[in-house]
Structures are given as structure tokens and as C-alpha cells.
Short mmCIF file of N, CA and C in Angstrom, two decimals:
data_model
loop_
_atom_site.label_atom_id
_atom_site.label_comp_id
_atom_site.label_asym_id
_atom_site.label_seq_id
_atom_site.Cartn_x
_atom_site.Cartn_y
_atom_site.Cartn_z
N MET A 593 31.41 15.10 44.35
CA MET A 593 30.91 14.56 43.09
C MET A 593 30.93 13.03 43.09
N ARG A 594 31.74 12.44 43.96
CA ARG A 594 31.84 10.98 44.00
C ARG A 594 30.52 10.34 44.44
N ALA A 595 29.85 10.91 45.44
CA ALA A 595 28.61 10.33 45.95
C ALA A 595 27.50 10.27 44.90
N PRO A 596 27.26 11.33 44.11
CA PRO A 596 26.22 11.21 43.08
C PRO A 596 26.54 10.15 42.04
N LEU A 597 27.81 10.02 41.68
CA LEU A 597 28.18 8.98 40.71
C LEU A 597 28.02 7.59 41.32
N ALA A 598 28.39 7.46 42.58
CA ALA A 598 28.21 6.17 43.26
C ALA A 598 26.72 5.84 43.39
N SER A 599 25.91 6.85 43.68
CA SER A 599 24.46 6.63 43.77
C SER A 599 23.90 6.18 42.42
N LEU A 600 24.28 6.87 41.38
CA LEU A 600 23.83 6.50 40.04
C LEU A 600 24.31 5.10 39.68
N GLY A 601 25.55 4.80 40.02
CA GLY A 601 26.10 3.47 39.74
C GLY A 601 25.34 2.38 40.46
N ALA A 602 24.95 2.63 41.71
CA ALA A 602 24.19 1.64 42.48
C ALA A 602 22.84 1.36 41.82
N ILE A 603 22.19 2.40 41.37
CA ILE A 603 20.88 2.24 40.74
C ILE A 603 21.01 1.56 39.38
N VAL A 604 22.00 1.97 38.60
CA VAL A 604 22.23 1.33 37.30
C VAL A 604 22.58 -0.15 37.49
N ALA A 605 23.36 -0.45 38.51
CA ALA A 605 23.70 -1.85 38.79
C ALA A 605 22.44 -2.66 39.10
N GLY A 606 21.53 -2.08 39.87
CA GLY A 606 20.27 -2.77 40.17
C GLY A 606 19.44 -3.02 38.93
N ILE A 607 19.40 -2.02 38.04
CA ILE A 607 18.68 -2.19 36.77
C ILE A 607 19.33 -3.30 35.95
N ALA A 608 20.66 -3.29 35.90
CA ALA A 608 21.38 -4.30 35.11
C ALA A 608 21.14 -5.70 35.67
N VAL A 609 21.23 -5.84 36.98
CA VAL A 609 21.00 -7.16 37.58
C VAL A 609 19.60 -7.65 37.24
N THR A 610 18.62 -6.77 37.36
CA THR A 610 17.23 -7.16 37.12
C THR A 610 16.97 -7.44 35.64
N ALA A 611 17.29 -6.50 34.79
CA ALA A 611 16.92 -6.60 33.37
C ALA A 611 17.81 -7.56 32.59
N LEU A 612 19.11 -7.47 32.81
CA LEU A 612 20.01 -8.32 32.03
C LEU A 612 19.84 -9.80 32.37
N THR A 613 19.71 -10.10 33.66
CA THR A 613 19.54 -11.51 34.02
C THR A 613 18.23 -12.06 33.48
N ALA A 614 17.16 -11.29 33.57
CA ALA A 614 15.88 -11.77 33.03
C ALA A 614 15.97 -11.98 31.53
N THR A 615 16.59 -11.06 30.83
CA THR A 615 16.73 -11.19 29.37
C THR A 615 17.59 -12.40 29.00
N LEU A 616 18.69 -12.57 29.72
CA LEU A 616 19.56 -13.72 29.43
C LEU A 616 18.88 -15.05 29.71
N VAL A 617 18.13 -15.11 30.80
CA VAL A 617 17.41 -16.35 31.11
C VAL A 617 16.30 -16.58 30.08
N ASP A 618 15.60 -15.53 29.68
CA ASP A 618 14.59 -15.66 28.61
C ASP A 618 15.23 -16.27 27.37
N MET A 619 16.37 -15.72 26.97
CA MET A 619 17.06 -16.23 25.77
C MET A 619 17.47 -17.68 25.94
N ALA A 620 17.97 -18.03 27.11
CA ALA A 620 18.38 -19.41 27.37
C ALA A 620 17.17 -20.35 27.35
N MET A 621 16.05 -19.90 27.90
CA MET A 621 14.84 -20.74 27.91
C MET A 621 14.33 -20.98 26.49
N HIS A 622 14.41 -19.96 25.66
CA HIS A 622 14.01 -20.14 24.26
C HIS A 622 14.99 -21.05 23.54
N ALA A 623 16.28 -20.85 23.76
CA ALA A 623 17.30 -21.66 23.10
C ALA A 623 17.22 -23.12 23.52
N ALA A 624 16.88 -23.37 24.78
CA ALA A 624 16.78 -24.74 25.28
C ALA A 624 15.46 -25.40 24.92
N GLY A 625 14.55 -24.64 24.34
CA GLY A 625 13.25 -25.19 23.96
C GLY A 625 12.25 -25.26 25.09
N VAL A 626 12.57 -24.68 26.24
CA VAL A 626 11.61 -24.63 27.35
C VAL A 626 10.47 -23.69 27.00
N PHE A 627 10.83 -22.52 26.47
CA PHE A 627 9.84 -21.58 25.97
C PHE A 627 9.73 -21.78 24.47
N PRO A 628 8.51 -21.80 23.94
CA PRO A 628 8.36 -22.00 22.49
C PRO A 628 8.83 -20.78 21.70
N SER A 629 9.20 -21.03 20.47
CA SER A 629 9.60 -19.91 19.61
C SER A 629 8.34 -19.27 19.02
N ALA A 630 8.48 -18.01 18.63
CA ALA A 630 7.36 -17.27 18.03
C ALA A 630 6.97 -17.94 16.72
N PRO A 631 5.76 -17.98 16.36
CA PRO A 631 4.58 -17.32 16.93
C PRO A 631 3.81 -18.19 17.90
N GLN A 632 4.36 -19.31 18.34
CA GLN A 632 3.65 -20.16 19.28
C GLN A 632 3.47 -19.45 20.62
N ALA A 633 2.31 -19.63 21.22
CA ALA A 633 2.01 -19.00 22.51
C ALA A 633 2.54 -19.87 23.65
N MET A 634 2.94 -19.21 24.72
CA MET A 634 3.37 -19.93 25.92
C MET A 634 2.14 -20.31 26.74
N SER A 635 2.27 -21.39 27.48
CA SER A 635 1.20 -21.81 28.38
C SER A 635 1.29 -21.02 29.69
N ASP A 636 0.20 -21.01 30.45
CA ASP A 636 0.20 -20.30 31.73
C ASP A 636 1.30 -20.78 32.68
N PRO A 637 1.58 -22.09 32.79
CA PRO A 637 2.67 -22.50 33.69
C PRO A 637 4.03 -21.90 33.29
N LEU A 638 4.25 -21.70 32.01
CA LEU A 638 5.52 -21.08 31.58
C LEU A 638 5.54 -19.60 31.95
N PHE A 639 4.38 -18.95 31.88
CA PHE A 639 4.33 -17.56 32.32
C PHE A 639 4.54 -17.47 33.83
N VAL A 640 4.05 -18.44 34.59
CA VAL A 640 4.29 -18.48 36.04
C VAL A 640 5.78 -18.61 36.30
N LEU A 641 6.44 -19.50 35.55
CA LEU A 641 7.88 -19.68 35.69
C LEU A 641 8.62 -18.37 35.40
N ALA A 642 8.27 -17.70 34.32
CA ALA A 642 8.92 -16.44 33.96
C ALA A 642 8.67 -15.37 35.03
N ALA A 643 7.46 -15.28 35.54
CA ALA A 643 7.17 -14.30 36.59
C ALA A 643 7.96 -14.61 37.86
N ALA A 644 8.12 -15.90 38.16
CA ALA A 644 8.86 -16.29 39.37
C ALA A 644 10.33 -15.92 39.26
N TYR A 645 10.97 -16.23 38.14
CA TYR A 645 12.39 -15.88 38.09
C TYR A 645 12.59 -14.38 37.94
N ARG A 646 11.65 -13.69 37.35
CA ARG A 646 11.76 -12.23 37.31
C ARG A 646 11.66 -11.64 38.73
N ALA A 647 10.81 -12.20 39.55
CA ALA A 647 10.70 -11.74 40.93
C ALA A 647 12.02 -11.96 41.67
N VAL A 648 12.63 -13.11 41.48
CA VAL A 648 13.93 -13.40 42.13
C VAL A 648 14.98 -12.40 41.65
N PHE A 649 15.02 -12.13 40.35
CA PHE A 649 16.00 -11.18 39.83
C PHE A 649 15.72 -9.76 40.30
N THR A 650 14.46 -9.43 40.53
CA THR A 650 14.11 -8.10 41.04
C THR A 650 14.57 -7.97 42.49
N VAL A 651 14.43 -9.03 43.28
CA VAL A 651 14.97 -9.03 44.64
C VAL A 651 16.49 -8.83 44.58
N ALA A 652 17.15 -9.54 43.67
CA ALA A 652 18.61 -9.42 43.52
C ALA A 652 19.00 -8.00 43.11
N GLY A 653 18.22 -7.38 42.26
CA GLY A 653 18.50 -6.00 41.86
C GLY A 653 18.38 -5.04 43.03
N GLY A 654 17.37 -5.21 43.86
CA GLY A 654 17.22 -4.39 45.06
C GLY A 654 18.37 -4.61 46.03
N TYR A 655 18.79 -5.84 46.14
CA TYR A 655 19.92 -6.18 47.00
C TYR A 655 21.19 -5.49 46.51
N ALA A 656 21.46 -5.60 45.20
CA ALA A 656 22.67 -5.00 44.63
C ALA A 656 22.66 -3.49 44.81
N THR A 657 21.54 -2.87 44.55
CA THR A 657 21.45 -1.42 44.68
C THR A 657 21.71 -0.99 46.13
N ALA A 658 21.09 -1.66 47.07
CA ALA A 658 21.27 -1.29 48.48
C ALA A 658 22.70 -1.52 48.94
N ARG A 659 23.30 -2.61 48.51
CA ARG A 659 24.69 -2.91 48.91
C ARG A 659 25.68 -1.91 48.32
N LEU A 660 25.41 -1.45 47.12
CA LEU A 660 26.34 -0.54 46.45
C LEU A 660 26.09 0.93 46.76
N ALA A 661 24.96 1.23 47.35
CA ALA A 661 24.61 2.63 47.65
C ALA A 661 25.64 3.21 48.62
N PRO A 662 26.12 4.42 48.33
CA PRO A 662 27.11 5.03 49.22
C PRO A 662 26.52 5.44 50.57
N ASP A 663 25.23 5.68 50.62
CA ASP A 663 24.52 6.02 51.85
C ASP A 663 23.03 5.80 51.59
N ARG A 664 22.23 5.82 52.61
CA ARG A 664 20.77 5.66 52.50
C ARG A 664 20.37 4.56 51.50
N PRO A 665 20.73 3.32 51.78
CA PRO A 665 20.46 2.24 50.82
C PRO A 665 18.98 2.07 50.47
N MET A 666 18.10 2.28 51.45
CA MET A 666 16.68 2.09 51.16
C MET A 666 16.17 3.17 50.21
N ARG A 667 16.70 4.37 50.34
CA ARG A 667 16.29 5.44 49.41
C ARG A 667 16.68 5.06 47.98
N HIS A 668 17.88 4.53 47.81
CA HIS A 668 18.33 4.10 46.49
C HIS A 668 17.43 2.97 45.96
N ALA A 669 17.08 2.06 46.86
CA ALA A 669 16.22 0.95 46.46
C ALA A 669 14.84 1.46 46.02
N TRP A 670 14.29 2.46 46.72
CA TRP A 670 12.99 3.00 46.33
C TRP A 670 13.06 3.68 44.97
N ILE A 671 14.19 4.31 44.68
CA ILE A 671 14.36 4.90 43.35
C ILE A 671 14.35 3.79 42.30
N LEU A 672 15.09 2.71 42.58
CA LEU A 672 15.09 1.57 41.66
C LEU A 672 13.67 1.00 41.51
N ALA A 673 12.96 0.86 42.61
CA ALA A 673 11.59 0.33 42.56
C ALA A 673 10.68 1.23 41.72
N GLY A 674 10.85 2.54 41.86
CA GLY A 674 10.06 3.47 41.05
C GLY A 674 10.34 3.33 39.57
N ILE A 675 11.61 3.15 39.24
CA ILE A 675 11.98 2.94 37.84
C ILE A 675 11.37 1.63 37.34
N GLY A 676 11.45 0.58 38.16
CA GLY A 676 10.86 -0.70 37.77
C GLY A 676 9.36 -0.63 37.61
N LEU A 677 8.71 0.10 38.50
CA LEU A 677 7.26 0.28 38.40
C LEU A 677 6.90 1.02 37.12
N ALA A 678 7.63 2.11 36.84
CA ALA A 678 7.36 2.88 35.62
C ALA A 678 7.59 2.04 34.37
N ALA A 679 8.68 1.28 34.34
CA ALA A 679 8.96 0.43 33.18
C ALA A 679 7.89 -0.65 33.04
N GLY A 680 7.48 -1.22 34.16
CA GLY A 680 6.43 -2.24 34.13
C GLY A 680 5.10 -1.69 33.65
N LEU A 681 4.76 -0.49 34.10
CA LEU A 681 3.51 0.14 33.64
C LEU A 681 3.58 0.47 32.16
N ALA A 682 4.76 0.86 31.67
CA ALA A 682 4.93 1.08 30.23
C ALA A 682 4.71 -0.23 29.48
N GLY A 683 5.18 -1.32 30.07
CA GLY A 683 4.95 -2.63 29.47
C GLY A 683 3.48 -3.00 29.43
N VAL A 684 2.74 -2.66 30.47
CA VAL A 684 1.29 -2.91 30.50
C VAL A 684 0.61 -2.10 29.40
N ALA A 685 1.00 -0.83 29.26
CA ALA A 685 0.41 0.01 28.21
C ALA A 685 0.73 -0.57 26.83
N ALA A 686 1.96 -1.03 26.64
CA ALA A 686 2.34 -1.63 25.35
C ALA A 686 1.57 -2.93 25.11
N TYR A 687 1.36 -3.70 26.17
CA TYR A 687 0.61 -4.95 26.08
C TYR A 687 -0.80 -4.68 25.53
N TYR A 688 -1.48 -3.71 26.12
CA TYR A 688 -2.84 -3.41 25.67
C TYR A 688 -2.85 -2.72 24.31
N ALA A 689 -1.86 -1.90 24.02
CA ALA A 689 -1.79 -1.24 22.72
C ALA A 689 -1.55 -2.23 21.60
N ALA A 690 -0.84 -3.33 21.91
CA ALA A 690 -0.51 -4.33 20.89
C ALA A 690 -1.58 -5.41 20.76
N GLY A 691 -2.65 -5.31 21.48
CA GLY A 691 -3.73 -6.28 21.33
C GLY A 691 -3.91 -7.21 22.50
N GLY A 692 -3.18 -7.01 23.56
CA GLY A 692 -3.39 -7.74 24.80
C GLY A 692 -3.29 -9.24 24.70
N GLY A 693 -4.41 -9.91 24.73
CA GLY A 693 -4.48 -11.35 24.83
C GLY A 693 -3.65 -12.13 23.84
N ARG A 694 -3.35 -11.56 22.70
CA ARG A 694 -2.51 -12.26 21.72
C ARG A 694 -1.09 -12.47 22.24
N LEU A 695 -0.66 -11.63 23.18
CA LEU A 695 0.71 -11.68 23.69
C LEU A 695 0.87 -12.57 24.91
N GLY A 696 -0.22 -12.88 25.54
CA GLY A 696 -0.18 -13.68 26.76
C GLY A 696 -1.25 -13.21 27.72
N PRO A 697 -1.29 -13.82 28.90
CA PRO A 697 -2.35 -13.47 29.85
C PRO A 697 -2.13 -12.08 30.46
N ALA A 698 -3.23 -11.41 30.72
CA ALA A 698 -3.17 -10.07 31.32
C ALA A 698 -2.54 -10.11 32.70
N TRP A 699 -2.76 -11.18 33.47
CA TRP A 699 -2.20 -11.26 34.81
C TRP A 699 -0.68 -11.15 34.77
N TYR A 700 -0.08 -11.71 33.73
CA TYR A 700 1.38 -11.66 33.63
C TYR A 700 1.85 -10.23 33.36
N ALA A 701 1.19 -9.55 32.44
CA ALA A 701 1.57 -8.17 32.15
C ALA A 701 1.44 -7.31 33.40
N LEU A 702 0.43 -7.55 34.21
CA LEU A 702 0.21 -6.78 35.42
C LEU A 702 1.15 -7.19 36.55
N ALA A 703 1.57 -8.45 36.56
CA ALA A 703 2.44 -8.94 37.63
C ALA A 703 3.80 -8.25 37.62
N ILE A 704 4.31 -7.92 36.46
CA ILE A 704 5.65 -7.34 36.37
C ILE A 704 5.73 -6.01 37.14
N PRO A 705 4.87 -5.03 36.88
CA PRO A 705 4.99 -3.80 37.69
C PRO A 705 4.58 -3.99 39.15
N LEU A 706 3.65 -4.91 39.41
CA LEU A 706 3.19 -5.11 40.78
C LEU A 706 4.26 -5.75 41.66
N GLU A 707 5.13 -6.54 41.06
CA GLU A 707 6.17 -7.17 41.88
C GLU A 707 7.37 -6.25 42.09
N ALA A 708 7.46 -5.14 41.39
CA ALA A 708 8.62 -4.25 41.50
C ALA A 708 8.80 -3.75 42.93
N LEU A 709 7.79 -3.17 43.51
CA LEU A 709 7.94 -2.56 44.84
C LEU A 709 8.27 -3.57 45.94
N PRO A 710 7.48 -4.63 46.10
CA PRO A 710 7.81 -5.56 47.20
C PRO A 710 9.12 -6.32 46.98
N CYS A 711 9.44 -6.65 45.74
CA CYS A 711 10.67 -7.42 45.50
C CYS A 711 11.92 -6.57 45.72
N VAL A 712 11.91 -5.34 45.24
CA VAL A 712 13.06 -4.46 45.46
C VAL A 712 13.19 -4.16 46.95
N TRP A 713 12.07 -3.92 47.62
CA TRP A 713 12.10 -3.68 49.07
C TRP A 713 12.73 -4.87 49.80
N LEU A 714 12.31 -6.09 49.45
CA LEU A 714 12.85 -7.28 50.09
C LEU A 714 14.36 -7.39 49.85
N GLY A 715 14.80 -7.14 48.63
CA GLY A 715 16.22 -7.19 48.34
C GLY A 715 16.99 -6.18 49.16
N ALA A 716 16.46 -4.98 49.30
CA ALA A 716 17.12 -3.95 50.09
C ALA A 716 17.15 -4.33 51.57
N ARG A 717 16.06 -4.92 52.05
CA ARG A 717 16.03 -5.38 53.45
C ARG A 717 17.05 -6.47 53.69
N LEU A 718 17.17 -7.39 52.75
CA LEU A 718 18.18 -8.45 52.89
C LEU A 718 19.59 -7.85 52.89
N ALA A 719 19.81 -6.87 52.04
CA ALA A 719 21.13 -6.22 52.00
C ALA A 719 21.38 -5.47 53.30
N GLY A 720 20.36 -4.82 53.83
CA GLY A 720 20.52 -4.07 55.07
C GLY A 720 20.87 -4.94 56.25
N SER A 721 20.39 -6.17 56.24
CA SER A 721 20.69 -7.07 57.35
C SER A 721 22.12 -7.58 57.26
N ARG A 722 22.76 -7.39 56.11
CA ARG A 722 24.14 -7.85 55.93
C ARG A 722 25.12 -6.69 55.78
N ARG A 723 24.62 -5.50 55.90
CA ARG A 723 25.46 -4.30 55.70
C ARG A 723 26.33 -4.07 56.93
N ALA A 724 27.60 -3.84 56.68
CA ALA A 724 28.53 -3.57 57.77
C ALA A 724 28.23 -2.19 58.37
N PRO A 725 28.38 -2.02 59.66
CA PRO A 725 28.15 -0.70 60.25
C PRO A 725 29.20 0.29 59.77
N ASP A 726 28.78 1.54 59.68
CA ASP A 726 29.69 2.60 59.27
C ASP A 726 30.51 3.02 60.50
N LEU A 727 31.81 2.77 60.46
CA LEU A 727 32.67 3.04 61.60
C LEU A 727 33.46 4.34 61.43
N ARG A 728 33.15 5.08 60.37
CA ARG A 728 33.87 6.34 60.15
C ARG A 728 33.46 7.35 61.22
N PRO A 729 34.39 8.20 61.62
CA PRO A 729 34.03 9.24 62.61
C PRO A 729 33.03 10.22 62.03
N ALA A 730 32.16 10.70 62.84
CA ALA A 730 31.11 11.62 62.40
C ALA A 730 31.63 12.99 62.09
#
């Protein structure tokens, strides 16, 4: 029973690293006045900045998941990537349901799910290159 809980914990940790850090940085950017407060629209360069740090946090989430996985780190990372893709696609659907362009550029809404797979994969690859070999007897 320990392995399924450890697997779940690794995936939840990856979600937390990705989502919580992005949310906290968003809040800090608004508080610092870098991002305008509602209802003012953000400029494209600010959306580029947000997409860039989200990509970094998604890599970090993939890294955390792979490092914490009890076994098969890449499998855990792909599960995380699938969750990120699904959440991102839900965001795209919400973007269009809420009126699209009023919320920001379409490229930004599409960038979030599109960066999930390659960024999580990269994080898992980085973790794999630093993973200690398993020395337990077979």
C-alpha cells in the first residue's frame, strides 16, 4: 500500500509545485504592480512573462514528480503531464466560453496546455539525470 500512496504523493507534489508557485507569483506580480489590477487588460509582453514563468514552474513540477516517484519516474511524469494538459484544455474551453478576447490573447490560453507535455517531460529528464541508482537487491 505504500507504493500507491507514494505515487499519488509524487503526482500531487508536482501539481502543487506547478500550480501553487504560479498562483503565488501571479499574486506577487499583481501586488507589486507589475501586472495591472482588474479590469485593466495586460499587454502581450506581460502575457509572455506569465507564460515563461509558468513553463519554468511546469518543468519544476515534472522534476519534483520524477524525483519523488517510488519507481518508474517517467510514468509518473506522464500522468502529471496528462493532468496538466487536461486542466489546460479546460482553461481553453473556459476562455472561449467567457468571451475569449476580453480575457487576453488566444495564444496565451493555448500556450498553457501546449507547454504541459514538453515542460513536464524536460523536468522528468532533468530529474532522471540526477537520480541515484537503485542499489537494492533484486
